[in-house]
Coordinates of C-alpha atoms and ligand atoms in Angstrom, one line a residue:
M1 CA 0.1 0.1 -0.1
G2 CA 3.0 2.2 0.2
D3 CA 2.2 5.4 2.0
L4 CA -1.3 5.6 1.2
A5 CA -3.5 6.3 4.4
V6 CA -5.7 3.5 5.3
E7 CA -9.2 4.2 6.7
A8 CA -9.9 2.5 9.7
P9 CA -13.1 0.1 9.6
M10 CA -15.9 2.0 11.0
T11 CA -18.3 0.2 13.5
E12 CA -22.0 -0.1 13.1
Q13 CA -22.5 2.2 16.0
A14 CA -20.1 4.7 14.8
L15 CA -22.1 4.9 11.4
V16 CA -25.4 5.3 13.1
D17 CA -23.9 8.1 15.2
G18 CA -22.7 9.6 12.0
Q19 CA -26.2 9.3 10.5
I20 CA -27.6 11.2 13.7
D21 CA -24.9 13.6 13.3
I22 CA -25.9 14.6 9.8
S23 CA -29.6 14.4 10.7
N24 CA -29.1 17.1 13.2
R25 CA -27.0 19.4 11.1
L26 CA -29.2 19.2 8.1
F27 CA -31.8 20.7 10.0
S28 CA -29.6 23.4 11.6
F29 CA -31.5 26.1 9.6
V30 CA -34.2 25.2 12.1
D31 CA -32.3 26.8 15.0
S32 CA -31.8 30.2 13.2
M33 CA -35.5 30.1 12.0
T34 CA -36.8 29.3 15.4
L35 CA -34.8 32.3 16.7
K36 CA -36.2 34.6 14.0
C37 CA -39.7 33.4 15.0
A38 CA -38.8 34.5 18.7
V39 CA -37.6 37.8 17.5
E40 CA -40.7 38.4 15.4
L41 CA -42.8 37.6 18.3
R42 CA -40.9 39.7 20.6
I43 CA -40.8 36.8 23.1
A44 CA -37.4 38.2 24.9
D45 CA -38.8 41.6 25.1
I46 CA -42.5 40.4 26.6
I47 CA -40.4 38.6 29.4
H48 CA -38.2 41.3 29.9
S49 CA -40.9 44.0 30.3
H50 CA -42.4 42.1 32.8
G51 CA -39.1 41.7 34.9
C52 CA -39.5 38.1 35.8
P53 CA -40.5 34.7 34.2
L54 CA -43.7 34.3 32.6
S55 CA -46.0 31.3 31.9
L56 CA -47.0 30.4 28.2
S57 CA -50.5 32.1 28.5
Q58 CA -48.8 35.4 29.8
I59 CA -46.4 35.3 26.9
A60 CA -49.3 34.6 24.4
S61 CA -51.3 37.6 25.9
G62 CA -48.1 39.9 25.4
I63 CA -48.1 38.8 21.6
N64 CA -51.6 39.4 21.4
Q65 CA -51.3 42.9 23.0
N66 CA -48.5 43.6 20.7
S67 CA -50.9 43.0 17.4
P68 CA -54.3 43.8 18.8
S69 CA -55.8 43.6 15.3
S70 CA -54.4 39.9 14.6
P71 CA -56.4 36.9 15.7
P72 CA -55.4 35.3 19.0
I73 CA -52.3 33.2 18.7
N74 CA -52.1 29.5 19.0
Q75 CA -51.0 28.6 22.3
P76 CA -50.0 24.7 21.4
N77 CA -47.8 25.9 18.5
L78 CA -46.3 28.6 20.7
Q79 CA -45.4 25.7 23.4
R80 CA -43.7 23.8 20.6
V81 CA -41.7 26.9 19.8
M82 CA -40.8 27.5 23.6
R83 CA -39.7 23.7 24.0
K84 CA -37.4 24.3 21.0
L85 CA -35.9 27.4 22.4
V86 CA -35.7 26.0 25.8
Q87 CA -33.7 23.2 24.1
M88 CA -31.4 25.8 22.5
K89 CA -30.9 27.2 26.0
I90 CA -32.4 30.5 24.7
F91 CA -34.9 30.6 27.3
T92 CA -35.2 28.9 31.1
K93 CA -37.9 26.7 31.8
T94 CA -38.8 26.5 35.5
Y95 CA -41.6 24.6 37.3
T96 CA -43.5 26.7 40.1
A97 CA -45.9 25.2 42.4
T98 CA -48.9 26.1 39.8
D99 CA -47.5 26.7 36.7
V100 CA -44.5 26.4 34.4
V101 CA -42.6 29.7 33.6
Y102 CA -40.2 30.7 30.9
G103 CA -37.3 33.2 31.7
L104 CA -34.3 35.1 29.9
T105 CA -30.7 34.0 29.5
P106 CA -27.8 35.9 28.4
S107 CA -28.7 34.6 24.8
S108 CA -32.2 36.0 24.8
V109 CA -31.2 39.2 26.2
S110 CA -29.2 39.5 22.9
L111 CA -32.6 39.1 21.1
L112 CA -34.2 42.2 22.8
H113 CA -35.5 44.7 20.2
D114 CA -35.6 47.7 22.4
A115 CA -31.9 47.6 24.0
D116 CA -28.7 49.5 23.7
I117 CA -27.1 46.1 22.6
T118 CA -28.9 43.9 20.3
L119 CA -28.4 41.3 17.7
A120 CA -32.2 41.2 16.7
P121 CA -31.7 43.2 13.5
F122 CA -28.6 41.4 12.7
L123 CA -30.4 38.0 12.9
L124 CA -33.6 39.3 10.8
W125 CA -31.3 40.5 8.0
Q126 CA -29.1 37.4 7.9
N127 CA -32.4 35.3 8.0
D128 CA -34.4 37.4 5.5
P129 CA -35.1 35.2 2.4
T130 CA -33.3 37.5 0.1
S131 CA -30.0 36.9 2.2
L132 CA -30.6 33.4 2.9
S133 CA -31.5 32.4 -0.6
T134 CA -27.9 33.3 -1.6
L135 CA -26.4 30.4 0.4
H136 CA -28.0 28.0 -2.1
Y137 CA -25.0 29.0 -4.6
L138 CA -22.1 28.1 -2.5
S139 CA -21.2 25.2 -4.9
A140 CA -21.4 27.7 -7.9
C141 CA -19.0 30.1 -6.1
V142 CA -16.6 27.1 -5.6
K143 CA -16.8 26.0 -9.3
D144 CA -16.0 29.5 -10.6
P145 CA -12.3 29.5 -11.4
Q146 CA -12.2 33.4 -11.5
G147 CA -14.0 33.7 -8.0
M148 CA -16.6 36.3 -9.5
V149 CA -19.7 34.4 -9.1
T150 CA -21.3 35.5 -5.9
G151 CA -24.8 34.0 -4.3
F152 CA -26.3 37.6 -5.0
Q153 CA -25.4 37.5 -8.3
E154 CA -26.8 34.0 -8.8
G155 CA -29.7 34.4 -6.7
H156 CA -30.8 37.9 -7.6
G157 CA -28.8 39.2 -10.2
T158 CA -27.2 42.0 -8.4
K159 CA -23.3 41.8 -7.9
N160 CA -23.2 41.6 -4.1
V161 CA -25.0 42.3 -0.9
F162 CA -24.2 46.2 -1.3
A163 CA -25.6 46.2 -5.0
M164 CA -28.7 44.4 -3.6
A165 CA -28.9 47.3 -0.9
K166 CA -28.8 50.1 -3.3
A167 CA -31.3 48.3 -5.7
D168 CA -34.1 47.5 -3.1
P169 CA -34.8 50.3 -0.6
E170 CA -36.5 47.8 1.7
Y171 CA -33.5 45.6 1.8
N172 CA -31.4 48.9 2.4
K173 CA -33.3 49.5 5.5
I174 CA -33.0 45.9 6.8
F175 CA -29.2 45.9 6.0
N176 CA -28.3 49.2 7.7
A177 CA -30.3 48.4 10.7
A178 CA -28.4 45.0 10.9
M179 CA -25.1 47.0 10.5
K180 CA -26.3 49.3 13.3
S181 CA -27.0 46.4 15.6
W182 CA -23.9 44.6 14.6
C183 CA -21.9 47.5 15.9
T184 CA -23.7 47.7 19.3
V185 CA -22.0 44.5 20.1
F186 CA -18.7 45.9 19.0
A187 CA -18.6 49.6 20.6
K188 CA -17.7 48.9 24.3
A189 CA -14.9 46.7 23.1
V190 CA -13.5 49.0 20.5
L191 CA -13.8 52.1 22.8
S192 CA -12.1 50.4 25.8
G193 CA -9.6 48.5 23.5
Y194 CA -8.4 51.7 21.6
K195 CA -8.7 54.1 24.5
D196 CA -5.2 55.4 24.3
G197 CA -5.3 55.7 20.4
F198 CA -8.6 57.7 20.3
G199 CA -7.2 59.9 22.9
K200 CA -4.4 61.2 20.4
I201 CA -6.8 61.7 17.4
Q202 CA -8.3 65.2 16.7
T203 CA -10.1 64.2 13.2
L204 CA -11.2 60.7 12.4
V205 CA -13.0 59.6 9.1
E206 CA -14.8 56.4 9.1
V207 CA -15.0 55.0 5.4
G208 CA -18.0 52.5 5.2
G209 CA -19.4 53.6 8.5
G210 CA -23.0 52.8 7.5
V211 CA -25.4 54.9 9.4
G212 CA -22.6 56.1 11.6
F213 CA -23.2 54.4 15.0
L214 CA -19.8 53.3 15.9
L215 CA -18.1 56.6 15.0
S216 CA -21.0 58.5 17.1
E217 CA -20.1 56.4 20.1
V218 CA -16.4 57.4 19.6
V219 CA -17.3 60.9 19.5
K220 CA -19.6 60.7 22.4
N221 CA -16.8 59.2 24.4
F222 CA -13.7 61.4 23.0
P223 CA -15.6 64.5 22.3
H224 CA -12.5 66.3 21.2
I225 CA -12.5 64.2 18.0
K226 CA -14.1 65.6 14.7
G227 CA -15.8 62.6 13.1
T228 CA -16.8 62.2 9.5
N229 CA -18.7 59.1 8.2
F230 CA -18.3 58.3 4.4
D231 CA -20.5 55.7 2.9
L232 CA -22.4 55.4 -0.3
P233 CA -25.2 57.8 -1.1
H234 CA -28.2 55.4 -0.3
V235 CA -26.7 54.4 3.1
V236 CA -25.9 58.3 4.1
E237 CA -29.5 58.9 3.1
M238 CA -30.6 57.0 6.1
A239 CA -27.4 58.0 8.3
L240 CA -28.0 58.9 12.1
D241 CA -28.7 62.7 12.5
N242 CA -27.5 63.2 15.9
G243 CA -25.3 66.3 15.8
L244 CA -22.4 64.3 16.7
I245 CA -20.7 63.5 13.4
S246 CA -21.0 64.7 9.7
H247 CA -21.7 62.6 6.9
V248 CA -20.1 62.6 3.4
S249 CA -21.4 60.3 0.6
G250 CA -19.0 58.9 -2.0
N251 CA -17.3 56.0 -3.3
M252 CA -14.3 54.5 -1.5
F253 CA -12.8 53.0 -4.7
E254 CA -13.2 56.2 -6.8
D255 CA -13.9 59.5 -5.0
D256 CA -11.5 61.5 -2.4
I257 CA -11.9 60.2 1.0
P258 CA -12.1 63.4 3.3
S259 CA -8.8 63.9 5.0
A260 CA -8.1 63.1 9.0
D261 CA -5.5 62.2 11.3
A262 CA -6.8 58.8 11.0
I263 CA -9.1 56.7 8.9
M264 CA -11.3 54.0 10.5
M265 CA -12.7 50.9 8.5
K266 CA -14.8 48.4 10.4
N267 CA -15.8 45.1 8.7
I268 CA -15.1 46.7 5.2
L269 CA -11.8 45.0 4.0
H270 CA -13.1 41.6 4.6
D271 CA -15.9 42.4 2.1
W272 CA -13.5 42.5 -0.7
G273 CA -10.7 40.4 -2.4
D274 CA -7.4 41.5 -2.4
E275 CA -7.2 43.3 -5.5
D276 CA -10.1 45.6 -4.5
C277 CA -8.9 45.8 -1.0
I278 CA -5.4 47.2 -2.5
K279 CA -7.5 50.0 -4.5
I280 CA -9.2 50.8 -1.0
L281 CA -6.0 50.9 0.8
K282 CA -4.3 53.3 -2.0
N283 CA -7.2 55.5 -1.8
C284 CA -6.6 55.9 1.8
R285 CA -2.8 56.1 1.4
K286 CA -3.7 59.2 -1.1
T287 CA -5.8 60.9 1.6
I288 CA -3.1 60.7 4.3
G289 CA -0.4 61.8 1.8
N290 CA 2.6 63.1 3.7
N291 CA 1.1 63.2 7.1
K292 CA 3.6 61.2 8.9
S293 CA 1.4 60.5 11.9
G294 CA -1.8 59.3 9.6
K295 CA -2.8 56.0 9.8
L296 CA -5.6 53.4 9.5
I297 CA -7.8 51.9 12.3
I298 CA -9.1 48.7 11.0
V299 CA -11.4 46.7 13.0
D300 CA -11.7 43.2 11.5
I301 CA -11.5 39.6 12.1
V302 CA -7.7 38.1 12.4
I303 CA -7.9 34.3 11.7
R304 CA -5.5 32.7 14.2
E305 CA -3.4 29.9 12.5
G306 CA -3.0 27.9 15.7
G307 CA -6.7 26.6 15.2
P308 CA -9.6 26.4 17.4
S309 CA -7.7 27.0 20.7
S310 CA -5.9 30.2 19.6
Q311 CA -9.2 31.8 18.4
G312 CA -11.2 30.9 21.6
P313 CA -14.8 30.5 21.7
L314 CA -15.4 32.4 18.3
H315 CA -13.6 29.9 16.2
D316 CA -16.8 28.3 14.8
F317 CA -18.3 31.8 14.2
V318 CA -15.1 33.2 12.2
V319 CA -15.0 29.9 9.9
T320 CA -18.7 30.3 9.5
F321 CA -18.7 34.0 8.7
D322 CA -16.2 33.5 6.0
I323 CA -18.7 31.2 4.1
V324 CA -21.2 34.2 4.6
M325 CA -18.5 36.4 2.7
L326 CA -18.3 33.7 0.0
A327 CA -22.1 33.9 -0.7
H328 CA -22.6 37.9 -0.1
T329 CA -19.6 39.6 -1.3
S330 CA -17.3 40.0 -4.4
G331 CA -14.2 38.2 -3.2
G332 CA -14.6 38.9 0.3
K333 CA -12.9 36.5 3.1
E334 CA -11.6 36.4 6.6
R335 CA -7.6 36.7 6.8
T336 CA -4.7 35.6 8.9
E337 CA -2.4 38.1 10.2
E338 CA 0.3 37.2 7.6
E339 CA -2.3 37.8 4.9
W340 CA -3.2 41.2 6.4
K341 CA 0.4 42.2 6.6
K342 CA 1.0 41.4 2.8
L343 CA -2.3 43.4 1.8
F344 CA -1.4 46.5 3.8
A345 CA 2.0 46.6 2.6
A346 CA 0.8 46.2 -1.1
G347 CA -1.6 48.9 -0.3
G348 CA 1.1 51.3 1.0
F349 CA 1.2 50.6 4.7
P350 CA 4.0 48.5 5.5
T351 CA 3.9 48.4 9.4
I352 CA 1.0 47.1 11.2
N353 CA 0.1 46.6 15.0
V354 CA -2.6 44.3 15.9
I355 CA -4.6 44.6 19.1
D356 CA -7.0 41.7 20.2
L357 CA -10.5 42.5 21.5
P358 CA -12.7 40.1 23.6
I359 CA -15.1 40.2 20.7
Y360 CA -15.4 39.0 17.1
A361 CA -12.6 41.1 15.7
S362 CA -9.3 42.7 16.4
I363 CA -8.0 46.3 15.8
I364 CA -5.3 46.5 13.3
E365 CA -3.1 49.8 13.3
A366 CA -1.6 50.3 9.8
Y367 CA 1.2 52.9 9.4
T368 CA 2.7 54.5 6.3
E369 CA 6.2 53.9 7.5
Ligands
SAM1 C1 -20.3 45.2 6.1 S1 -20.8 46.8 6.0 C2 -19.8 47.4 7.3 C3 -20.8 48.8 7.9 C4 -20.0 49.1 9.3 N1 -18.8 49.5 9.3 C5 -20.2 48.1 10.3 O1 -19.0 47.5 10.8 O2 -21.2 48.0 10.8 C6 -19.8 47.7 4.8 C7 -20.2 49.0 4.4 O3 -19.3 49.6 3.5 C8 -20.2 50.3 2.6 N2 -19.6 50.3 1.2 C9 -19.8 49.3 0.3 N3 -19.1 49.5 -0.8 C10 -18.5 51.0 -0.7 C11 -18.0 52.1 -1.5 N4 -17.8 51.5 -2.9 N5 -17.8 53.2 -0.8 C12 -18.2 53.4 0.3 N6 -18.6 52.5 1.1 C13 -19.0 51.4 0.6 C14 -21.4 49.6 2.7 O4 -22.7 50.7 2.3 C15 -21.5 49.3 4.3 O5 -22.1 50.3 4.9

């Protein structure tokens, strides 16, 4: 047999375990759909507003009160959804002397609509039929030697998620709300992780800052900073009008980026392939010009090469998110530190410094010298 690896024979029990494993995984979309159902029915908000665990009929009457013109909800079906959510550890289930009550967990707190930090709009965006259907085309992405095929192109005829947001005002709303909510879970970590850095900056431009949530938080916490958000016109149209920051609309590939001491980009470069990233970086480099202290502040994922243990609990998320990039973007991907280094050097930023955050991403400072 030479050097050929020989597969060990599998026991009958191991094969049954494999069948069970695949059966569970092939229904994993049911997990995210059940979460979507919980968010749509505002189950976490109803329990939260009462301040204590609630019985099924109390949750049902909360749902009915939220939509008085709809017919009364189906309690047996609600009970089945609650059973699944309890199994997923999204809610607790406790037996009292007279009833069964459902309570919040840290996971369901992340699903509250009306909270400073929430993943509800992000979850609704990812599980919206328009977003979700793009994942049917992963194999087409893999078969394309040029890497130009995207799930959005195949499914909707729009180049990528950004082109879809431009083409469909309703999707634009869902997308921008999702990005804002995504920033709510990052803001605290970015603000404290880069406290010293923000302290030294007078002017800050955020490229692709969406509606401007993160930049507004930076300026709120570091009021000496003059902040400018730079994003596409259909995004800037919906931007936050809070008097804290200004907004400029433009295209980061073609238009001049407003000048500042530093340019921040959060989850921008991971949306693009290397060639496009180099174009964006060169455009930033042009803005920085001869300003020796000019720099980039990048908030993005750094894949750790040491495998799951080096990425911590987010390892699965990072690998999964990379697949979403495959379907949603034109060449976007998650990168290792080595890949980031090469990319920044090619774009005119030969020195980088990585600061890890206790969240999905790191801060990468990139300097011109
Ligand atoms: C993944 S979102 C990130 C938004 C925000 N930074 C965040 O982390 O939530 C990418 C952002 O880049 C913007 N964008 C995409 N193409 C752009 C372009 N050519 N010029 C300027 N902004 C662009 C999108 O409109 C969107 O707001």
